[in-house]
């Protein structure tokens, strides 16, 4: 089942960003993932805006693949750099429909 990681990041010190952007893409791919978006063009359509600089959305073939990416030892130094230079929140969701009314999604 597809798993998505939503990374909500408020950059506090941008020094980590060039190395992270240049290298983490390959680690995502290593674990079968792909970026669906990695953008700072965030527009709130409803509710209170998040205090965020950028949001990244990644798709992985499974929860296990997403967790393998986040726990990959090669990713650890990039995680530390990102955490030192930002306030970050990573969330994972699957592709189920909680209400069970969308026919092309598995029931949640």
Short mmCIF file of N, CA and C in Angstrom, two decimals:
data_model
loop_
_atom_site.label_atom_id
_atom_site.label_comp_id
_atom_site.label_asym_id
_atom_site.label_seq_id
_atom_site.Cartn_x
_atom_site.Cartn_y
_atom_site.Cartn_z
N UNK A 1 0.84 -1.18 0.00
CA UNK A 1 0.00 0.00 0.00
C UNK A 1 0.89 1.24 0.00
N UNK A 2 0.57 2.18 -0.83
CA UNK A 2 1.35 3.41 -0.94
C UNK A 2 1.34 4.17 0.39
N UNK A 3 2.50 4.70 0.74
CA UNK A 3 2.64 5.54 1.94
C UNK A 3 3.24 6.87 1.49
N UNK A 4 2.73 7.93 2.08
CA UNK A 4 3.19 9.28 1.75
C UNK A 4 3.84 9.90 2.98
N UNK A 5 4.94 10.58 2.76
CA UNK A 5 5.55 11.39 3.81
C UNK A 5 5.30 12.85 3.45
N UNK A 6 4.77 13.58 4.41
CA UNK A 6 4.54 15.00 4.27
C UNK A 6 5.53 15.68 5.21
N UNK A 7 6.45 16.43 4.64
CA UNK A 7 7.46 17.14 5.43
C UNK A 7 7.10 18.62 5.43
N UNK A 8 6.84 19.14 6.59
CA UNK A 8 6.49 20.55 6.80
C UNK A 8 7.68 21.19 7.51
N UNK A 9 8.33 22.12 6.85
CA UNK A 9 9.61 22.63 7.35
C UNK A 9 9.60 24.15 7.42
N UNK A 10 9.98 24.67 8.58
CA UNK A 10 10.22 26.11 8.75
C UNK A 10 11.73 26.27 8.90
N UNK A 11 12.35 26.84 7.90
CA UNK A 11 13.80 27.01 7.90
C UNK A 11 14.17 28.12 8.86
N UNK A 12 15.12 27.82 9.76
CA UNK A 12 15.62 28.83 10.69
C UNK A 12 17.06 29.22 10.37
N UNK A 13 17.77 28.33 9.68
CA UNK A 13 19.13 28.59 9.21
C UNK A 13 19.31 27.79 7.91
N UNK A 14 19.39 28.46 6.77
CA UNK A 14 19.38 27.76 5.48
C UNK A 14 20.68 27.06 5.08
N UNK A 15 21.70 27.07 5.92
CA UNK A 15 22.99 26.48 5.53
C UNK A 15 22.89 25.01 5.17
N UNK A 16 21.99 24.27 5.74
CA UNK A 16 21.86 22.84 5.50
C UNK A 16 21.20 22.52 4.16
N UNK A 17 20.49 23.48 3.59
CA UNK A 17 19.62 23.20 2.45
C UNK A 17 20.34 22.76 1.17
N UNK A 18 21.44 23.37 0.73
CA UNK A 18 22.05 22.93 -0.53
C UNK A 18 22.49 21.46 -0.51
N UNK A 19 23.18 21.04 0.53
CA UNK A 19 23.63 19.64 0.61
C UNK A 19 22.44 18.70 0.73
N UNK A 20 21.45 19.07 1.50
CA UNK A 20 20.25 18.24 1.68
C UNK A 20 19.54 18.07 0.34
N UNK A 21 19.29 19.18 -0.35
CA UNK A 21 18.57 19.12 -1.62
C UNK A 21 19.34 18.32 -2.67
N UNK A 22 20.66 18.40 -2.64
CA UNK A 22 21.48 17.71 -3.64
C UNK A 22 21.57 16.22 -3.37
N UNK A 23 21.43 15.78 -2.13
CA UNK A 23 21.71 14.39 -1.77
C UNK A 23 20.51 13.56 -1.37
N UNK A 24 19.54 14.14 -0.71
CA UNK A 24 18.44 13.37 -0.16
C UNK A 24 17.54 12.80 -1.25
N UNK A 25 17.45 13.50 -2.36
CA UNK A 25 16.66 13.01 -3.50
C UNK A 25 17.09 11.58 -3.86
N UNK A 26 18.39 11.32 -3.92
CA UNK A 26 18.89 9.98 -4.25
C UNK A 26 18.53 8.96 -3.17
N UNK A 27 18.51 9.37 -1.91
CA UNK A 27 18.13 8.46 -0.83
C UNK A 27 16.64 8.11 -0.90
N UNK A 28 15.82 9.08 -1.25
CA UNK A 28 14.40 8.80 -1.44
C UNK A 28 14.23 7.74 -2.52
N UNK A 29 14.92 7.93 -3.65
CA UNK A 29 14.83 6.97 -4.77
C UNK A 29 15.38 5.61 -4.38
N UNK A 30 16.42 5.57 -3.58
CA UNK A 30 17.02 4.31 -3.14
C UNK A 30 15.98 3.42 -2.46
N UNK A 31 15.01 4.03 -1.80
CA UNK A 31 13.99 3.27 -1.07
C UNK A 31 12.67 3.20 -1.83
N UNK A 32 12.72 3.44 -3.13
CA UNK A 32 11.54 3.30 -3.97
C UNK A 32 10.62 4.49 -3.95
N UNK A 33 11.05 5.57 -3.32
CA UNK A 33 10.21 6.75 -3.21
C UNK A 33 10.44 7.73 -4.34
N UNK A 34 9.54 8.69 -4.40
CA UNK A 34 9.69 9.79 -5.35
C UNK A 34 9.01 11.03 -4.78
N UNK A 35 9.58 12.15 -5.14
CA UNK A 35 8.98 13.41 -4.72
C UNK A 35 7.78 13.70 -5.61
N UNK A 36 6.66 14.04 -5.00
CA UNK A 36 5.51 14.53 -5.73
C UNK A 36 5.55 16.06 -5.78
N UNK A 37 6.15 16.66 -4.76
CA UNK A 37 6.35 18.10 -4.72
C UNK A 37 7.37 18.41 -3.64
N UNK A 38 8.13 19.47 -3.88
CA UNK A 38 9.06 20.02 -2.87
C UNK A 38 9.08 21.51 -3.13
N UNK A 39 8.17 22.22 -2.47
CA UNK A 39 7.90 23.60 -2.86
C UNK A 39 7.78 24.54 -1.67
N UNK A 40 8.19 25.76 -1.89
CA UNK A 40 7.99 26.84 -0.93
C UNK A 40 6.79 27.69 -1.32
N UNK A 41 6.13 27.31 -2.38
CA UNK A 41 4.96 28.05 -2.86
C UNK A 41 3.72 27.50 -2.17
N UNK A 42 3.58 27.83 -0.88
CA UNK A 42 2.52 27.30 -0.04
C UNK A 42 1.45 28.37 0.12
N UNK A 43 0.24 28.03 -0.25
CA UNK A 43 -0.90 28.94 -0.11
C UNK A 43 -1.98 28.27 0.72
N UNK A 44 -2.38 28.89 1.79
CA UNK A 44 -3.42 28.35 2.65
C UNK A 44 -4.77 28.69 2.05
N UNK A 45 -5.58 27.67 1.80
CA UNK A 45 -6.90 27.88 1.22
C UNK A 45 -7.99 27.91 2.29
N UNK A 46 -7.71 27.33 3.44
CA UNK A 46 -8.69 27.31 4.52
C UNK A 46 -7.95 27.13 5.84
N UNK A 47 -8.41 27.77 6.88
CA UNK A 47 -7.82 27.62 8.20
C UNK A 47 -6.63 28.52 8.41
N UNK A 48 -6.03 28.37 9.58
CA UNK A 48 -4.88 29.17 9.97
C UNK A 48 -3.65 28.70 9.19
N UNK A 49 -2.93 29.62 8.57
CA UNK A 49 -1.72 29.22 7.83
C UNK A 49 -0.68 28.59 8.75
N UNK A 50 0.01 27.59 8.24
CA UNK A 50 1.13 27.01 8.96
C UNK A 50 2.30 27.97 8.92
N UNK A 51 3.07 27.99 9.96
CA UNK A 51 4.30 28.79 9.99
C UNK A 51 5.38 27.94 9.34
N UNK A 52 5.40 27.93 8.01
CA UNK A 52 6.26 27.02 7.28
C UNK A 52 6.95 27.72 6.12
N UNK A 53 8.11 27.22 5.76
CA UNK A 53 8.88 27.75 4.64
C UNK A 53 8.65 26.90 3.40
N UNK A 54 8.57 25.58 3.60
CA UNK A 54 8.36 24.68 2.47
C UNK A 54 7.70 23.40 2.93
N UNK A 55 7.06 22.75 1.99
CA UNK A 55 6.44 21.45 2.22
C UNK A 55 6.92 20.51 1.13
N UNK A 56 7.31 19.32 1.53
CA UNK A 56 7.68 18.28 0.57
C UNK A 56 6.69 17.13 0.73
N UNK A 57 6.29 16.57 -0.39
CA UNK A 57 5.40 15.42 -0.41
C UNK A 57 6.10 14.31 -1.18
N UNK A 58 6.32 13.18 -0.51
CA UNK A 58 7.00 12.04 -1.12
C UNK A 58 6.09 10.82 -1.07
N UNK A 59 6.12 10.00 -2.11
CA UNK A 59 5.36 8.76 -2.18
C UNK A 59 6.32 7.58 -2.15
N UNK A 60 5.98 6.57 -1.35
CA UNK A 60 6.77 5.34 -1.25
C UNK A 60 5.85 4.16 -1.52
N UNK A 61 6.41 3.05 -1.99
CA UNK A 61 5.56 1.91 -2.30
C UNK A 61 4.91 1.25 -1.08
N UNK A 62 5.45 1.52 0.11
CA UNK A 62 4.91 0.92 1.33
C UNK A 62 5.36 1.72 2.54
N UNK A 63 4.71 1.45 3.67
CA UNK A 63 5.15 2.07 4.93
C UNK A 63 6.56 1.61 5.27
N UNK A 64 6.86 0.34 5.01
CA UNK A 64 8.19 -0.18 5.30
C UNK A 64 9.26 0.57 4.50
N UNK A 65 8.98 0.88 3.25
CA UNK A 65 9.94 1.62 2.42
C UNK A 65 10.13 3.04 2.93
N UNK A 66 9.03 3.68 3.35
CA UNK A 66 9.12 5.04 3.90
C UNK A 66 9.94 5.03 5.19
N UNK A 67 9.70 4.05 6.03
CA UNK A 67 10.46 3.96 7.29
C UNK A 67 11.93 3.62 7.02
N UNK A 68 12.18 2.81 5.99
CA UNK A 68 13.57 2.48 5.64
C UNK A 68 14.31 3.74 5.20
N UNK A 69 13.63 4.62 4.46
CA UNK A 69 14.25 5.88 4.08
C UNK A 69 14.58 6.71 5.31
N UNK A 70 13.60 6.91 6.20
CA UNK A 70 13.84 7.79 7.35
C UNK A 70 14.85 7.23 8.34
N UNK A 71 15.04 5.91 8.33
CA UNK A 71 16.01 5.31 9.26
C UNK A 71 17.32 4.91 8.59
N UNK A 72 17.49 5.23 7.31
CA UNK A 72 18.73 4.89 6.59
C UNK A 72 19.90 5.62 7.25
N UNK A 73 20.97 4.90 7.63
CA UNK A 73 22.13 5.55 8.24
C UNK A 73 22.75 6.64 7.36
N UNK A 74 22.63 6.50 6.05
CA UNK A 74 23.16 7.53 5.14
C UNK A 74 22.35 8.83 5.24
N UNK A 75 21.11 8.73 5.71
CA UNK A 75 20.26 9.90 5.85
C UNK A 75 20.51 10.64 7.17
N UNK A 76 21.06 9.95 8.16
CA UNK A 76 21.23 10.51 9.51
C UNK A 76 21.93 11.87 9.55
N UNK A 77 23.06 12.07 8.83
CA UNK A 77 23.68 13.40 8.92
C UNK A 77 22.83 14.51 8.31
N UNK A 78 22.01 14.16 7.32
CA UNK A 78 21.12 15.16 6.72
C UNK A 78 19.97 15.48 7.66
N UNK A 79 19.49 14.48 8.39
CA UNK A 79 18.45 14.70 9.40
C UNK A 79 18.96 15.66 10.46
N UNK A 80 20.15 15.40 10.97
CA UNK A 80 20.73 16.27 12.00
C UNK A 80 20.88 17.69 11.51
N UNK A 81 21.39 17.85 10.30
CA UNK A 81 21.57 19.20 9.73
C UNK A 81 20.23 19.90 9.58
N UNK A 82 19.22 19.17 9.08
CA UNK A 82 17.89 19.76 8.90
C UNK A 82 17.29 20.13 10.25
N UNK A 83 17.39 19.25 11.23
CA UNK A 83 16.83 19.53 12.54
C UNK A 83 17.53 20.70 13.22
N UNK A 84 18.84 20.84 13.01
CA UNK A 84 19.58 21.97 13.58
C UNK A 84 19.21 23.30 12.92
N UNK A 85 18.81 23.25 11.64
CA UNK A 85 18.54 24.47 10.90
C UNK A 85 17.08 24.70 10.56
N UNK A 86 16.18 23.99 11.25
CA UNK A 86 14.76 24.17 10.96
C UNK A 86 13.90 23.63 12.09
N UNK A 87 12.64 24.01 12.05
CA UNK A 87 11.61 23.34 12.82
C UNK A 87 10.88 22.47 11.81
N UNK A 88 10.95 21.16 11.98
CA UNK A 88 10.42 20.24 10.99
C UNK A 88 9.39 19.30 11.59
N UNK A 89 8.46 18.91 10.74
CA UNK A 89 7.49 17.89 11.12
C UNK A 89 7.34 16.96 9.92
N UNK A 90 7.58 15.67 10.13
CA UNK A 90 7.39 14.66 9.11
C UNK A 90 6.19 13.81 9.54
N UNK A 91 5.23 13.65 8.65
CA UNK A 91 4.06 12.83 8.93
C UNK A 91 3.93 11.80 7.83
N UNK A 92 3.37 10.64 8.18
CA UNK A 92 3.17 9.60 7.19
C UNK A 92 1.68 9.26 7.15
N UNK A 93 1.16 9.15 5.94
CA UNK A 93 -0.21 8.70 5.74
C UNK A 93 -0.19 7.62 4.65
N UNK A 94 -1.24 6.80 4.64
CA UNK A 94 -1.34 5.81 3.57
C UNK A 94 -2.39 6.28 2.56
N UNK A 95 -2.74 5.43 1.62
CA UNK A 95 -3.68 5.85 0.59
C UNK A 95 -5.06 5.24 0.81
N UNK A 96 -5.47 5.12 2.09
CA UNK A 96 -6.80 4.59 2.37
C UNK A 96 -7.82 5.73 2.49
N UNK A 97 -9.07 5.34 2.36
CA UNK A 97 -10.19 6.26 2.52
C UNK A 97 -10.88 5.93 3.84
N UNK A 98 -10.73 6.78 4.83
CA UNK A 98 -11.27 6.54 6.17
C UNK A 98 -12.78 6.32 6.13
N UNK A 99 -13.48 7.07 5.29
CA UNK A 99 -14.93 6.93 5.21
C UNK A 99 -15.34 5.72 4.37
N UNK A 100 -14.43 5.24 3.52
CA UNK A 100 -14.73 4.07 2.70
C UNK A 100 -15.71 4.33 1.58
N UNK A 101 -15.79 5.58 1.11
CA UNK A 101 -16.77 5.91 0.06
C UNK A 101 -16.15 6.23 -1.29
N UNK A 102 -14.81 6.26 -1.36
CA UNK A 102 -14.14 6.53 -2.63
C UNK A 102 -13.77 5.18 -3.22
N UNK A 103 -14.38 4.81 -4.34
CA UNK A 103 -14.22 3.44 -4.83
C UNK A 103 -12.81 3.06 -5.26
N UNK A 104 -11.98 3.99 -5.64
CA UNK A 104 -10.64 3.65 -6.12
C UNK A 104 -9.60 3.64 -5.01
N UNK A 105 -9.99 3.88 -3.76
CA UNK A 105 -9.08 3.80 -2.63
C UNK A 105 -9.50 2.65 -1.72
N UNK A 106 -8.51 1.98 -1.12
CA UNK A 106 -8.84 0.95 -0.14
C UNK A 106 -9.55 1.58 1.07
N UNK A 107 -10.46 0.84 1.69
CA UNK A 107 -11.13 1.36 2.88
C UNK A 107 -10.14 1.42 4.04
N UNK A 108 -10.20 2.51 4.79
CA UNK A 108 -9.29 2.71 5.92
C UNK A 108 -9.82 2.15 7.20
#
